[in-house]
PDB file of N, CA, C and O in Angstrom:
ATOM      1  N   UNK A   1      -0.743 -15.507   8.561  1.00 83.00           N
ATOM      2  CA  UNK A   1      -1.195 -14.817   7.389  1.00 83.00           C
ATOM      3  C   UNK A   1      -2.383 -13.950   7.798  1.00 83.00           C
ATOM      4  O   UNK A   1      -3.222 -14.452   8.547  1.00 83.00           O
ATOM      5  N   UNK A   2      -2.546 -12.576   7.335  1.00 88.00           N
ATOM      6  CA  UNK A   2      -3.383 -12.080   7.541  1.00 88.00           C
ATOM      7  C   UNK A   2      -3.348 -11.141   6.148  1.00 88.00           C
ATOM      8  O   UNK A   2      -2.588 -10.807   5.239  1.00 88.00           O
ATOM      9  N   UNK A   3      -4.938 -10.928   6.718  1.00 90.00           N
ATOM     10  CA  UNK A   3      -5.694 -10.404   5.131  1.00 90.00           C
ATOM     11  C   UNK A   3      -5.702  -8.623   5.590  1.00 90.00           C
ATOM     12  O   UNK A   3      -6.054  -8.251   6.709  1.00 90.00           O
ATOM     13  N   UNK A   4      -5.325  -7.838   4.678  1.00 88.00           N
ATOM     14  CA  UNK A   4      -5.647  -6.390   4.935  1.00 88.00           C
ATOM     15  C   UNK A   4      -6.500  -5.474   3.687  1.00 88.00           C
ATOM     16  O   UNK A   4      -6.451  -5.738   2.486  1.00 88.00           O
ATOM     17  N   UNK A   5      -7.124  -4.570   4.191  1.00 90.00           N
ATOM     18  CA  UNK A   5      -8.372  -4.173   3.049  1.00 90.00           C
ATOM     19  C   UNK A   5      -7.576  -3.056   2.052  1.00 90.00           C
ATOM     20  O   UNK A   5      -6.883  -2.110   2.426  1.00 90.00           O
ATOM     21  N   UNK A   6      -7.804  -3.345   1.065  1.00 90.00           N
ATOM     22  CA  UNK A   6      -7.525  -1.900   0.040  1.00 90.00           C
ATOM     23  C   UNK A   6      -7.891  -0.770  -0.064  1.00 90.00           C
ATOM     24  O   UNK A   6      -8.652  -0.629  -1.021  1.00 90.00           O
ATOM     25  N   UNK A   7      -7.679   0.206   0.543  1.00 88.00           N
ATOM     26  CA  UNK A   7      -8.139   1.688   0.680  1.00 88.00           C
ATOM     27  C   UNK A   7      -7.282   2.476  -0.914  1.00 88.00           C
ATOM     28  O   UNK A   7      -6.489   2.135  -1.792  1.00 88.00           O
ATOM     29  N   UNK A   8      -7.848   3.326  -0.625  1.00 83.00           N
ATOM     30  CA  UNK A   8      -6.968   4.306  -1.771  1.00 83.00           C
ATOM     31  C   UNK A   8      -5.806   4.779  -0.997  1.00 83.00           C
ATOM     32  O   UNK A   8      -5.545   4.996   0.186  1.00 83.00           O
ATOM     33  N   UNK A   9      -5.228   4.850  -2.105  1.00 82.00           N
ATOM     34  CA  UNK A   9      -3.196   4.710  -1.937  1.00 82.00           C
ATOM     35  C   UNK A   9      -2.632   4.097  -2.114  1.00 82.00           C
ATOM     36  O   UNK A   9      -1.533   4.131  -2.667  1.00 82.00           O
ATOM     37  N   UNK A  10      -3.600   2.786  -1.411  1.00 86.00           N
ATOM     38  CA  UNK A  10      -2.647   1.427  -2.016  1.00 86.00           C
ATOM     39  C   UNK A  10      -2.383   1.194  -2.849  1.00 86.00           C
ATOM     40  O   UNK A  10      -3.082   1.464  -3.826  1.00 86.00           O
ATOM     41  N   UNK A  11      -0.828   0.342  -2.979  1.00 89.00           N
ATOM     42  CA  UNK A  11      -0.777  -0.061  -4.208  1.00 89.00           C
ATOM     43  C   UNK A  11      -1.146  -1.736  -4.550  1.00 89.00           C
ATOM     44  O   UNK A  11      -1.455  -2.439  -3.588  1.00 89.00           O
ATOM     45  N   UNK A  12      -1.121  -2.124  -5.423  1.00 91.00           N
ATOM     46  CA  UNK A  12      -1.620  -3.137  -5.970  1.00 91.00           C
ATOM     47  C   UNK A  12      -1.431  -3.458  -7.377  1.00 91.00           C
ATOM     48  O   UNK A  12      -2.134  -3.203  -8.355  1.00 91.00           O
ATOM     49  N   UNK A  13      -0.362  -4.054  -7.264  1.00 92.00           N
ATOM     50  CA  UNK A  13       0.769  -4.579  -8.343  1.00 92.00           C
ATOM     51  C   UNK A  13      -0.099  -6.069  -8.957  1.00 92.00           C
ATOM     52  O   UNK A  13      -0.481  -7.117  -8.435  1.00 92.00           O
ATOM     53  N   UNK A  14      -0.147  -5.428 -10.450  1.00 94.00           N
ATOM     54  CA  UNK A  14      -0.088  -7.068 -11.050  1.00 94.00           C
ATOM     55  C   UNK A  14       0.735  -8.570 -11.134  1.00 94.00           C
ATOM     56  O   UNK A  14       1.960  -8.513 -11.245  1.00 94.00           O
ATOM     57  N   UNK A  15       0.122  -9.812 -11.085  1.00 93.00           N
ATOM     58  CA  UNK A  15       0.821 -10.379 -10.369  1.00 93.00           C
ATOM     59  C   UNK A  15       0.654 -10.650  -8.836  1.00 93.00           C
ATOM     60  O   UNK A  15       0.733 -11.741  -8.271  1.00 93.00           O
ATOM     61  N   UNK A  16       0.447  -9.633  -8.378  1.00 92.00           N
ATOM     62  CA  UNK A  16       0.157  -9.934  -6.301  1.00 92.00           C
ATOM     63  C   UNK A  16      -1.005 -10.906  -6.581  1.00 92.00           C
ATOM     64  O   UNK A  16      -1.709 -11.052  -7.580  1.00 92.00           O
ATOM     65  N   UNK A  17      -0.983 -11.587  -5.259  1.00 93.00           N
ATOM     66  CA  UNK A  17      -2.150 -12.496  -4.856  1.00 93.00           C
ATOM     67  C   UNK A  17      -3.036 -12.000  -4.476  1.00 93.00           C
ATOM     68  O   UNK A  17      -2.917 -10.782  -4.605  1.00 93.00           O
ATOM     69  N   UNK A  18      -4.038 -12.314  -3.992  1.00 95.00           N
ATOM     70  CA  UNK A  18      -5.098 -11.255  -3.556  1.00 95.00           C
ATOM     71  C   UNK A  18      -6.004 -12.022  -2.764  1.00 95.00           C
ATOM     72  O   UNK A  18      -6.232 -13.122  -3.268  1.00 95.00           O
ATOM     73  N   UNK A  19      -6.482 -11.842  -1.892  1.00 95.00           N
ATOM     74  CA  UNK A  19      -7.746 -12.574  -1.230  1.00 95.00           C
ATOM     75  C   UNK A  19      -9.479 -12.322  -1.852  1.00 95.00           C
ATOM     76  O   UNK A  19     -10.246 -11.510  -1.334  1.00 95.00           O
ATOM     77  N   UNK A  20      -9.704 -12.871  -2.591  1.00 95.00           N
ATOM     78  CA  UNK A  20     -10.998 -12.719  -2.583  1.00 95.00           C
ATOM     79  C   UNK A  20     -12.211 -12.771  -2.172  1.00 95.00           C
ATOM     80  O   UNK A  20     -12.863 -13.579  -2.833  1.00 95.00           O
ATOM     81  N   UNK A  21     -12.894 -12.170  -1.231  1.00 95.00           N
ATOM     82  CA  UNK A  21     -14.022 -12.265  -0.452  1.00 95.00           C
ATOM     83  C   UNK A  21     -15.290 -12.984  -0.954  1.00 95.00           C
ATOM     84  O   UNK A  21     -15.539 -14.103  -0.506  1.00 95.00           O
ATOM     85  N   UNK A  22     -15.939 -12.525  -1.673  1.00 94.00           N
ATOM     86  CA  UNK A  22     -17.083 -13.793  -2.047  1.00 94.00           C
ATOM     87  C   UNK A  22     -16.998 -15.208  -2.140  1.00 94.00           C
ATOM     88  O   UNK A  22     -17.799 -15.972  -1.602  1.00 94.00           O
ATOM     89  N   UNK A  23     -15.443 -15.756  -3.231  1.00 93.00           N
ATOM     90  CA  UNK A  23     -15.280 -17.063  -3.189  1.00 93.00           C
ATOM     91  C   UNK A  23     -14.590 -17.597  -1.865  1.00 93.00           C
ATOM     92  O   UNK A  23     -14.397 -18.776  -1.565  1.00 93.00           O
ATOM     93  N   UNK A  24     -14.363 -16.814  -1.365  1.00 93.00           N
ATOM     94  CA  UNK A  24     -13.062 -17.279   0.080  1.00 93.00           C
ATOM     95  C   UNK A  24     -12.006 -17.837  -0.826  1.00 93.00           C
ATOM     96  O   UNK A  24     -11.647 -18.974  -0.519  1.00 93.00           O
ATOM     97  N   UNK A  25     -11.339 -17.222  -2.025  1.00 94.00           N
ATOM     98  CA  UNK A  25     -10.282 -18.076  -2.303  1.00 94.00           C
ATOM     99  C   UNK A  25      -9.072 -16.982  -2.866  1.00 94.00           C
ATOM    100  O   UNK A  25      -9.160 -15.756  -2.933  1.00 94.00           O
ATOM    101  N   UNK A  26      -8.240 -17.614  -3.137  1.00 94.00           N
ATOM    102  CA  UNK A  26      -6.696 -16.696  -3.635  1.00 94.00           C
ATOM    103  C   UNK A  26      -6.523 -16.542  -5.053  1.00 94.00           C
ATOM    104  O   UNK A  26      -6.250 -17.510  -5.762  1.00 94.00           O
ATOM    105  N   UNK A  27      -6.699 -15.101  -5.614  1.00 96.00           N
ATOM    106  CA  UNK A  27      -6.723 -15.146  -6.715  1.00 96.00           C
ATOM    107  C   UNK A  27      -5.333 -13.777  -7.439  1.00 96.00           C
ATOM    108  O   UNK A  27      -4.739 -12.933  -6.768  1.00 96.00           O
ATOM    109  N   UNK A  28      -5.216 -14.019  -8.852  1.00 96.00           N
ATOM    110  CA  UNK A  28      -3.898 -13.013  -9.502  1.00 96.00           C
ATOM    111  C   UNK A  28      -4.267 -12.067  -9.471  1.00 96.00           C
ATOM    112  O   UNK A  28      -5.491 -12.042  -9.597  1.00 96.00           O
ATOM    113  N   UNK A  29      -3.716 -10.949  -9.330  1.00 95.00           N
ATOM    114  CA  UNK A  29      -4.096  -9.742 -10.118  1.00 95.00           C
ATOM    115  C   UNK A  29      -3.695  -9.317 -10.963  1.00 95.00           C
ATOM    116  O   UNK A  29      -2.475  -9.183 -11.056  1.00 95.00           O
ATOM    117  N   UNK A  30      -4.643  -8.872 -12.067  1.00 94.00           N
ATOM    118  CA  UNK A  30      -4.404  -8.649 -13.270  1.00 94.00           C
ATOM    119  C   UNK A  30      -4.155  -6.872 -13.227  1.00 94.00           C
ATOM    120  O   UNK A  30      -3.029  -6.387 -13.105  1.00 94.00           O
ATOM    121  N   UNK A  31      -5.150  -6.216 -13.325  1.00 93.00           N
ATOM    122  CA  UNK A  31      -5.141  -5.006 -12.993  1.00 93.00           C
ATOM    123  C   UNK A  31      -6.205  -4.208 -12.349  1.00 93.00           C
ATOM    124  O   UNK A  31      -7.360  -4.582 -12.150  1.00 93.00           O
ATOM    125  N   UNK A  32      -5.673  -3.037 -12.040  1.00 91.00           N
ATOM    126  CA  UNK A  32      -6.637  -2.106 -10.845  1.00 91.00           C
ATOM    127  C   UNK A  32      -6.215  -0.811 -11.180  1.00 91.00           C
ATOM    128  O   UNK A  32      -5.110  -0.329 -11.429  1.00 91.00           O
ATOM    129  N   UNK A  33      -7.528  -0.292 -11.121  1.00 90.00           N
ATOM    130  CA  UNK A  33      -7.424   0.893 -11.583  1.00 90.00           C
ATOM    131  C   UNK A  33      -8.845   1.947 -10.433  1.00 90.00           C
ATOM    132  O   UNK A  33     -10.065   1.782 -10.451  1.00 90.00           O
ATOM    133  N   UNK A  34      -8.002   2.979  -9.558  1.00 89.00           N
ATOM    134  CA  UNK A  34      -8.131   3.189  -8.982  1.00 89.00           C
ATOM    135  C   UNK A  34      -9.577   4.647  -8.809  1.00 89.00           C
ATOM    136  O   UNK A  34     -10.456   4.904  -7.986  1.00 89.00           O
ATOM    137  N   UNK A  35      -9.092   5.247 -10.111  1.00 91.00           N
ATOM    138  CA  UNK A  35     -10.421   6.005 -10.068  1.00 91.00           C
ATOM    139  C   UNK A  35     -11.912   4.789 -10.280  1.00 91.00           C
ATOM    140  O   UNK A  35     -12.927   5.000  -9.615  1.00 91.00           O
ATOM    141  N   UNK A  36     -11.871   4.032 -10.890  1.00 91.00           N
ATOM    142  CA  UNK A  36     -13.367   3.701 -10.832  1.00 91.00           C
ATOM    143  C   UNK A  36     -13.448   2.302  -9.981  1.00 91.00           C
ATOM    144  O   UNK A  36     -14.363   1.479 -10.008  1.00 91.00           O
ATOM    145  N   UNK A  37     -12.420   2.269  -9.333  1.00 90.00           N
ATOM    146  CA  UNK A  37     -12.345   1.311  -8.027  1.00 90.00           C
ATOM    147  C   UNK A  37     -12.750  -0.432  -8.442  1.00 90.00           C
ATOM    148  O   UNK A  37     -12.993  -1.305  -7.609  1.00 90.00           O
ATOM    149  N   UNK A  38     -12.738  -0.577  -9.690  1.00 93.00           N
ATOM    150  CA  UNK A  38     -12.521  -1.862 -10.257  1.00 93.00           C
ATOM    151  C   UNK A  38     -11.267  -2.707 -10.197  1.00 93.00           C
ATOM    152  O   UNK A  38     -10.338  -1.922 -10.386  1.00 93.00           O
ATOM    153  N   UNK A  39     -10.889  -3.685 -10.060  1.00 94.00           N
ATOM    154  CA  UNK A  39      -9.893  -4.672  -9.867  1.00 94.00           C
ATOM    155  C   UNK A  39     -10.161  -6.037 -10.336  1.00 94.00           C
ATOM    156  O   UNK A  39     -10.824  -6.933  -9.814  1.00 94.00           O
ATOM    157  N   UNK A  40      -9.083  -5.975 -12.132  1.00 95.00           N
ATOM    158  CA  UNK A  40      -9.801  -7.177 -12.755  1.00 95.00           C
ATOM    159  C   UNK A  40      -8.567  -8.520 -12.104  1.00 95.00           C
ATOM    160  O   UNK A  40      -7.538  -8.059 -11.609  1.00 95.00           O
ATOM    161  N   UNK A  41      -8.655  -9.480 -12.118  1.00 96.00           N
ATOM    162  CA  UNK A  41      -8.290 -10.498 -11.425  1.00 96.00           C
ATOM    163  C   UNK A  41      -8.369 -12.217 -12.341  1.00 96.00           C
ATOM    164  O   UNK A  41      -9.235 -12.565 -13.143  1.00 96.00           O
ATOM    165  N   UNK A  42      -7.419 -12.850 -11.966  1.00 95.00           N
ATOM    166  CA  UNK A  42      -7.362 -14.183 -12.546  1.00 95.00           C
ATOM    167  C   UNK A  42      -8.377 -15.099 -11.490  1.00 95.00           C
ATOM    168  O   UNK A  42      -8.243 -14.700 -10.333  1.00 95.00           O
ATOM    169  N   UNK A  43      -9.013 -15.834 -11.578  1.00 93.00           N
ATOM    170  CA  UNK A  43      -9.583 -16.688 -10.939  1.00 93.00           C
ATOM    171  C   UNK A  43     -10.199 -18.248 -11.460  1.00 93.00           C
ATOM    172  O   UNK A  43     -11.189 -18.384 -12.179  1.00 93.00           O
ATOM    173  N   UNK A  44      -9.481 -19.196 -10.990  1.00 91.00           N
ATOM    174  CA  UNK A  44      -9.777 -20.652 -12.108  1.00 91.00           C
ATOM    175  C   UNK A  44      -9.673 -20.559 -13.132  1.00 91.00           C
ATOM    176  O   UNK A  44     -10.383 -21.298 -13.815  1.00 91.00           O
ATOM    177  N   UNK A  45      -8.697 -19.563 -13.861  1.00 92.00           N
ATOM    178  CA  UNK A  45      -8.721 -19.909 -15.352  1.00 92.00           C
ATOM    179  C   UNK A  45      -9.592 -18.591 -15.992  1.00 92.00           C
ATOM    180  O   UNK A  45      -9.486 -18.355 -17.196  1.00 92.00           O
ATOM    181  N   UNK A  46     -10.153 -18.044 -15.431  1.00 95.00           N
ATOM    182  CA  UNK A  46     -11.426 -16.595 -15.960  1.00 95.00           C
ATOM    183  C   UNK A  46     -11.196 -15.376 -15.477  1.00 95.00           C
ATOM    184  O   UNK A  46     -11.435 -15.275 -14.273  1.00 95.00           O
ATOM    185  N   UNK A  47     -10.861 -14.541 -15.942  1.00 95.00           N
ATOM    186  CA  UNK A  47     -11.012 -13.166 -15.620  1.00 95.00           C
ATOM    187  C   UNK A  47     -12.013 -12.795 -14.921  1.00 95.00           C
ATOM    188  O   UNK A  47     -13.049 -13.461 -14.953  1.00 95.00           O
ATOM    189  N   UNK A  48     -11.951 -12.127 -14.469  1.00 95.00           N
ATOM    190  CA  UNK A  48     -13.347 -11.979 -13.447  1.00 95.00           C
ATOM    191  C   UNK A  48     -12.924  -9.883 -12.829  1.00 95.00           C
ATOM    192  O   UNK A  48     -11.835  -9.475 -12.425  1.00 95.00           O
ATOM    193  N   UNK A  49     -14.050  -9.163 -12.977  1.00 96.00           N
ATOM    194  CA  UNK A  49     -13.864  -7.995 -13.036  1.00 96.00           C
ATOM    195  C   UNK A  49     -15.150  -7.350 -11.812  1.00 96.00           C
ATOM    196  O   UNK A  49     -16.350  -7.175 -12.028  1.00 96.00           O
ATOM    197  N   UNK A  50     -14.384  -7.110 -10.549  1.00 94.00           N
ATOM    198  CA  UNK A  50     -15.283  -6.941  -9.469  1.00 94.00           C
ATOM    199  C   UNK A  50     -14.915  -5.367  -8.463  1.00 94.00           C
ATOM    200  O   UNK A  50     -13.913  -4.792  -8.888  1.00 94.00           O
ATOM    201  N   UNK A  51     -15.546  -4.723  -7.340  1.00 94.00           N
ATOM    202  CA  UNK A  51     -15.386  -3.959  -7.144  1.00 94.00           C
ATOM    203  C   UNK A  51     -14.358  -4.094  -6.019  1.00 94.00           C
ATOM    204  O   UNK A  51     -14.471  -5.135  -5.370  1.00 94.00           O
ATOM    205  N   UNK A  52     -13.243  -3.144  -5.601  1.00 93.00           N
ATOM    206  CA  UNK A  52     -12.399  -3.153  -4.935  1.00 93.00           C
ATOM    207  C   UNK A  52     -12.165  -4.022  -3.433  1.00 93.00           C
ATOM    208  O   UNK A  52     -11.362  -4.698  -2.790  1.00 93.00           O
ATOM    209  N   UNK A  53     -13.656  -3.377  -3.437  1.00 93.00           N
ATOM    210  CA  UNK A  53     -14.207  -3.807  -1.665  1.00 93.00           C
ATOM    211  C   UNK A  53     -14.296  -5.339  -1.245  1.00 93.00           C
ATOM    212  O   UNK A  53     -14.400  -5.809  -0.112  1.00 93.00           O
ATOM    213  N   UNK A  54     -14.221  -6.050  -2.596  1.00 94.00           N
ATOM    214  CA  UNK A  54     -14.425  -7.644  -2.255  1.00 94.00           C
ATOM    215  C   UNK A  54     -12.912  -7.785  -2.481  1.00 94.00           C
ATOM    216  O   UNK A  54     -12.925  -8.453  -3.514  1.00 94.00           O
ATOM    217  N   UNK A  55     -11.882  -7.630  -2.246  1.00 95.00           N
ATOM    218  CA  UNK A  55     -10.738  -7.958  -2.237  1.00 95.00           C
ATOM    219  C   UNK A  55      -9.626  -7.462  -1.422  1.00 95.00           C
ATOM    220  O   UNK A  55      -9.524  -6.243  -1.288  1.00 95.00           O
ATOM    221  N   UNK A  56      -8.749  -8.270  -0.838  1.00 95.00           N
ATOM    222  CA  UNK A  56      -8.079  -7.900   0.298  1.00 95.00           C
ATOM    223  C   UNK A  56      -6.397  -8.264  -0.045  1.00 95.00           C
ATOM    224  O   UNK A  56      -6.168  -9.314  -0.644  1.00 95.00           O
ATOM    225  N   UNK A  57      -5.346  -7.444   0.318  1.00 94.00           N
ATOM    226  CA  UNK A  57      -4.237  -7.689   0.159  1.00 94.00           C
ATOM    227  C   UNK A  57      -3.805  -8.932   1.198  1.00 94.00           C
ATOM    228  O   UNK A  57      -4.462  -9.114   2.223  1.00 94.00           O
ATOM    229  N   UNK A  58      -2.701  -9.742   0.876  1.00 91.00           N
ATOM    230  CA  UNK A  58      -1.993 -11.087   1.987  1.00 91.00           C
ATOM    231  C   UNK A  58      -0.855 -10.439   2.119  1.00 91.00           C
ATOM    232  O   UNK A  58      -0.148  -9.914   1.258  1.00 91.00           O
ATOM    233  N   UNK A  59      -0.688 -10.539   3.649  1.00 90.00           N
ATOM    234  CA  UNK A  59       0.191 -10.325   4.581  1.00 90.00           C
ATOM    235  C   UNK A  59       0.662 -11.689   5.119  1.00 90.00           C
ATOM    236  O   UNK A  59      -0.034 -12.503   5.726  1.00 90.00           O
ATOM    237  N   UNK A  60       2.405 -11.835   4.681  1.00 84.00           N
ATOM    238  CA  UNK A  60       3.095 -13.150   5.654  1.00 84.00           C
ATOM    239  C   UNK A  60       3.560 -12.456   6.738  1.00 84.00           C
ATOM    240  O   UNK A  60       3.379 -11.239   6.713  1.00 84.00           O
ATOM    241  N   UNK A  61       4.127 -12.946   7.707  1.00 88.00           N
ATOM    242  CA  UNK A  61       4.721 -12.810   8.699  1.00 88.00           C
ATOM    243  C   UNK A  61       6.092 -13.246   8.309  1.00 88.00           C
ATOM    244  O   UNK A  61       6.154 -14.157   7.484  1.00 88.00           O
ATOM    245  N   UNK A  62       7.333 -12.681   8.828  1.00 88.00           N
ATOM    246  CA  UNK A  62       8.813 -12.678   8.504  1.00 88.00           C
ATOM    247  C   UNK A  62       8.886 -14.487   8.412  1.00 88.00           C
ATOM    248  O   UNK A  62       9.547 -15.192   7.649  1.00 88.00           O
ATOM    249  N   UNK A  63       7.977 -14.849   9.456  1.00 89.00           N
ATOM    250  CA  UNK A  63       8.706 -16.210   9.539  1.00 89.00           C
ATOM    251  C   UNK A  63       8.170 -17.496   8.785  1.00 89.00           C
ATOM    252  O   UNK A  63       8.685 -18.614   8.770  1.00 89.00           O
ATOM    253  N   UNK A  64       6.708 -16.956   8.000  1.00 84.00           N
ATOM    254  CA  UNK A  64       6.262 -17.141   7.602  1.00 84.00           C
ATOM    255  C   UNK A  64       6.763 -17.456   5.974  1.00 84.00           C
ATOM    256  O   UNK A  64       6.700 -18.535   5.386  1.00 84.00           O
ATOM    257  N   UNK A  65       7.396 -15.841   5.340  1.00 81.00           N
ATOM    258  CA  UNK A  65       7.688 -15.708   4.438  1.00 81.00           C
ATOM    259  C   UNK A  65       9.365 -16.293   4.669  1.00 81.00           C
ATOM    260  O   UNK A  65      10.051 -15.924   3.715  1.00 81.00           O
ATOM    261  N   UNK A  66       9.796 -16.728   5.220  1.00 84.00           N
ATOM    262  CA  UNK A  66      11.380 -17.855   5.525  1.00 84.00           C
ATOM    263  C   UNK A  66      10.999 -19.061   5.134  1.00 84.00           C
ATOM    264  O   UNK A  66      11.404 -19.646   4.130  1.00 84.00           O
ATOM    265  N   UNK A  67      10.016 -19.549   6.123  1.00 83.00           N
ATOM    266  CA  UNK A  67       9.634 -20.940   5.486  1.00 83.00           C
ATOM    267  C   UNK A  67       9.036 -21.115   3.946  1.00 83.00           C
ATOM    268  O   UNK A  67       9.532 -22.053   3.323  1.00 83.00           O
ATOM    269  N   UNK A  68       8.161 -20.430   3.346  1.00 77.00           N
ATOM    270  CA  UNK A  68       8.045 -20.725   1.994  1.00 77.00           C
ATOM    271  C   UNK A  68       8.987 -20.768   1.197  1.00 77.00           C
ATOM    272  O   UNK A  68       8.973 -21.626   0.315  1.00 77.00           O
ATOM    273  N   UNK A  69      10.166 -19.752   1.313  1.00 76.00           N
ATOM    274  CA  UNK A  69      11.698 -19.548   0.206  1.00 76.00           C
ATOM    275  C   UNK A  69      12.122 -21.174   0.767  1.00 76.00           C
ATOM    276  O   UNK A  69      12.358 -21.980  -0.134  1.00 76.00           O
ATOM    277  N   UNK A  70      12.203 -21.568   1.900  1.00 71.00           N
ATOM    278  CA  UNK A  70      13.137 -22.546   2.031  1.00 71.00           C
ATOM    279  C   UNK A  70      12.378 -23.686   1.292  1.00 71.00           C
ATOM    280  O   UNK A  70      12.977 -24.573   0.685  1.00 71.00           O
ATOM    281  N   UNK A  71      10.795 -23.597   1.397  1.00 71.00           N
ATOM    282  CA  UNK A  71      10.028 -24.824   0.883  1.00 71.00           C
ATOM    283  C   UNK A  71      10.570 -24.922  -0.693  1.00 71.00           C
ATOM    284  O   UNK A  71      10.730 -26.063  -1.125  1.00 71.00           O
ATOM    285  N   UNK A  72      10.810 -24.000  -1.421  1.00 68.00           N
ATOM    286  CA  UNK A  72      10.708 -23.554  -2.883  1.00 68.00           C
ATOM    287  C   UNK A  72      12.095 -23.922  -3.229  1.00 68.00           C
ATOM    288  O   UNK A  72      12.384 -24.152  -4.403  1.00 68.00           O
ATOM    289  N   UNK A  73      13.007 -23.996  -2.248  1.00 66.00           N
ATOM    290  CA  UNK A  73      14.620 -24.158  -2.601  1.00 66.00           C
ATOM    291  C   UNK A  73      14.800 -25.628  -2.743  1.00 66.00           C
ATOM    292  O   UNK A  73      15.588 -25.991  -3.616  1.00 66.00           O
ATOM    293  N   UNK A  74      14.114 -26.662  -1.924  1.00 59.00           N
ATOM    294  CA  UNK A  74      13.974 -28.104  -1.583  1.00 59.00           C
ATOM    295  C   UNK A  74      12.947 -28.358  -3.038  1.00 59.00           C
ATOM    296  O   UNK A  74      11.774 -27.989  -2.975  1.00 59.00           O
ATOM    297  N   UNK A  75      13.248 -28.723  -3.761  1.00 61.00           N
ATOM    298  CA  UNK A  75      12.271 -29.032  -4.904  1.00 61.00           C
ATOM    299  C   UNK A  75      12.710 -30.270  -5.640  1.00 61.00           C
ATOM    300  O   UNK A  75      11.917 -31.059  -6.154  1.00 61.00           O
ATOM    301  N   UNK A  76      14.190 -30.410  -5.662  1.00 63.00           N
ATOM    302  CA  UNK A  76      15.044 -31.678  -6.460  1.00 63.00           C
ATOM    303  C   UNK A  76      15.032 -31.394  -7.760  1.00 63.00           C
ATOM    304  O   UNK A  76      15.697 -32.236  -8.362  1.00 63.00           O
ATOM    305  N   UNK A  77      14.647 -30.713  -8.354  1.00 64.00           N
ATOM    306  CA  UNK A  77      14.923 -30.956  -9.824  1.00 64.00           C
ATOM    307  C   UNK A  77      15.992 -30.757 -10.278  1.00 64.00           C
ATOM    308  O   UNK A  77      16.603 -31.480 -11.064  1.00 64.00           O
ATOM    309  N   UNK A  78      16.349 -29.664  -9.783  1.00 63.00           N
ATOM    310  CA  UNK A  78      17.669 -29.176 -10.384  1.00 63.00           C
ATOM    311  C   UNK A  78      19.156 -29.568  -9.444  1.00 63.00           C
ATOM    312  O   UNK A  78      20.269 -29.079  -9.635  1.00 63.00           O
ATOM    313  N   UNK A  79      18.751 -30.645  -8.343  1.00 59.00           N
ATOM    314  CA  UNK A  79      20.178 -31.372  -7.874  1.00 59.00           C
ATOM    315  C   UNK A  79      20.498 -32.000  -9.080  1.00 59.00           C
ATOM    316  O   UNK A  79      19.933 -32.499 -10.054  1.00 59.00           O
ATOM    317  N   UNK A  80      21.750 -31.762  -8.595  1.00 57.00           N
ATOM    318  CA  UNK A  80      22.760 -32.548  -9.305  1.00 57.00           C
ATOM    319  C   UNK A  80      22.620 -34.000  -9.449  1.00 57.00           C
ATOM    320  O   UNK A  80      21.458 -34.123  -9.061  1.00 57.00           O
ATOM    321  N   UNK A  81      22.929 -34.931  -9.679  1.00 56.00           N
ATOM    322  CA  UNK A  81      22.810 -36.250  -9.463  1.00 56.00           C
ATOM    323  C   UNK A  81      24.415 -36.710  -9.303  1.00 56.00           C
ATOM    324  O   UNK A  81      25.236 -36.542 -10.205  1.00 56.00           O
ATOM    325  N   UNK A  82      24.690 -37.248  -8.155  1.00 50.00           N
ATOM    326  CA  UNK A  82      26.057 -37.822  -8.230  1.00 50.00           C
ATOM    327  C   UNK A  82      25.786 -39.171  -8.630  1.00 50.00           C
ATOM    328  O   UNK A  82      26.713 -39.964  -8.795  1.00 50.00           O
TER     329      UNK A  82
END
């Protein structure tokens, strides 16, 4: 996993995860809006409305992003029960 910085252009879809720099932790994105370089964000439950620069896009690696789908498929709830 690696973290990459948000420049202008990027995009940055609500919903994406986001790395947040001050808390060191993984937070939603709510929305971003690019002329005044704000990016409001879910974090523990609170909105939280900070400047672009403290936040970084997540990057998986192919093999990375294989193993999570397969983790997510193994769940049991929805087997069948013979």
């Amino acid at each position: 996993m690696e973290y990459i910085d948000i420049k202008e252009g990027t995009k940055v879809t609500p919903g994406e995860y986001l790395y947040y720099k001050p808390s060191d932790d993984i937070v939603v994105c709510g929305s971003y809006d690019q002329k005044s370089g704000i990016l409001k964000a879910l974090f523990k439950g609170r909105l939280i409305r900070d400047n672009v620069d403290n936040f970084q896009k997540i990057k998986l690696s192919k093999e990375e992003q294989r193993t999570r789908r397969a983790e997510r498929k193994r769940c049991g709830g929805c087997r069948r029960k013979l």
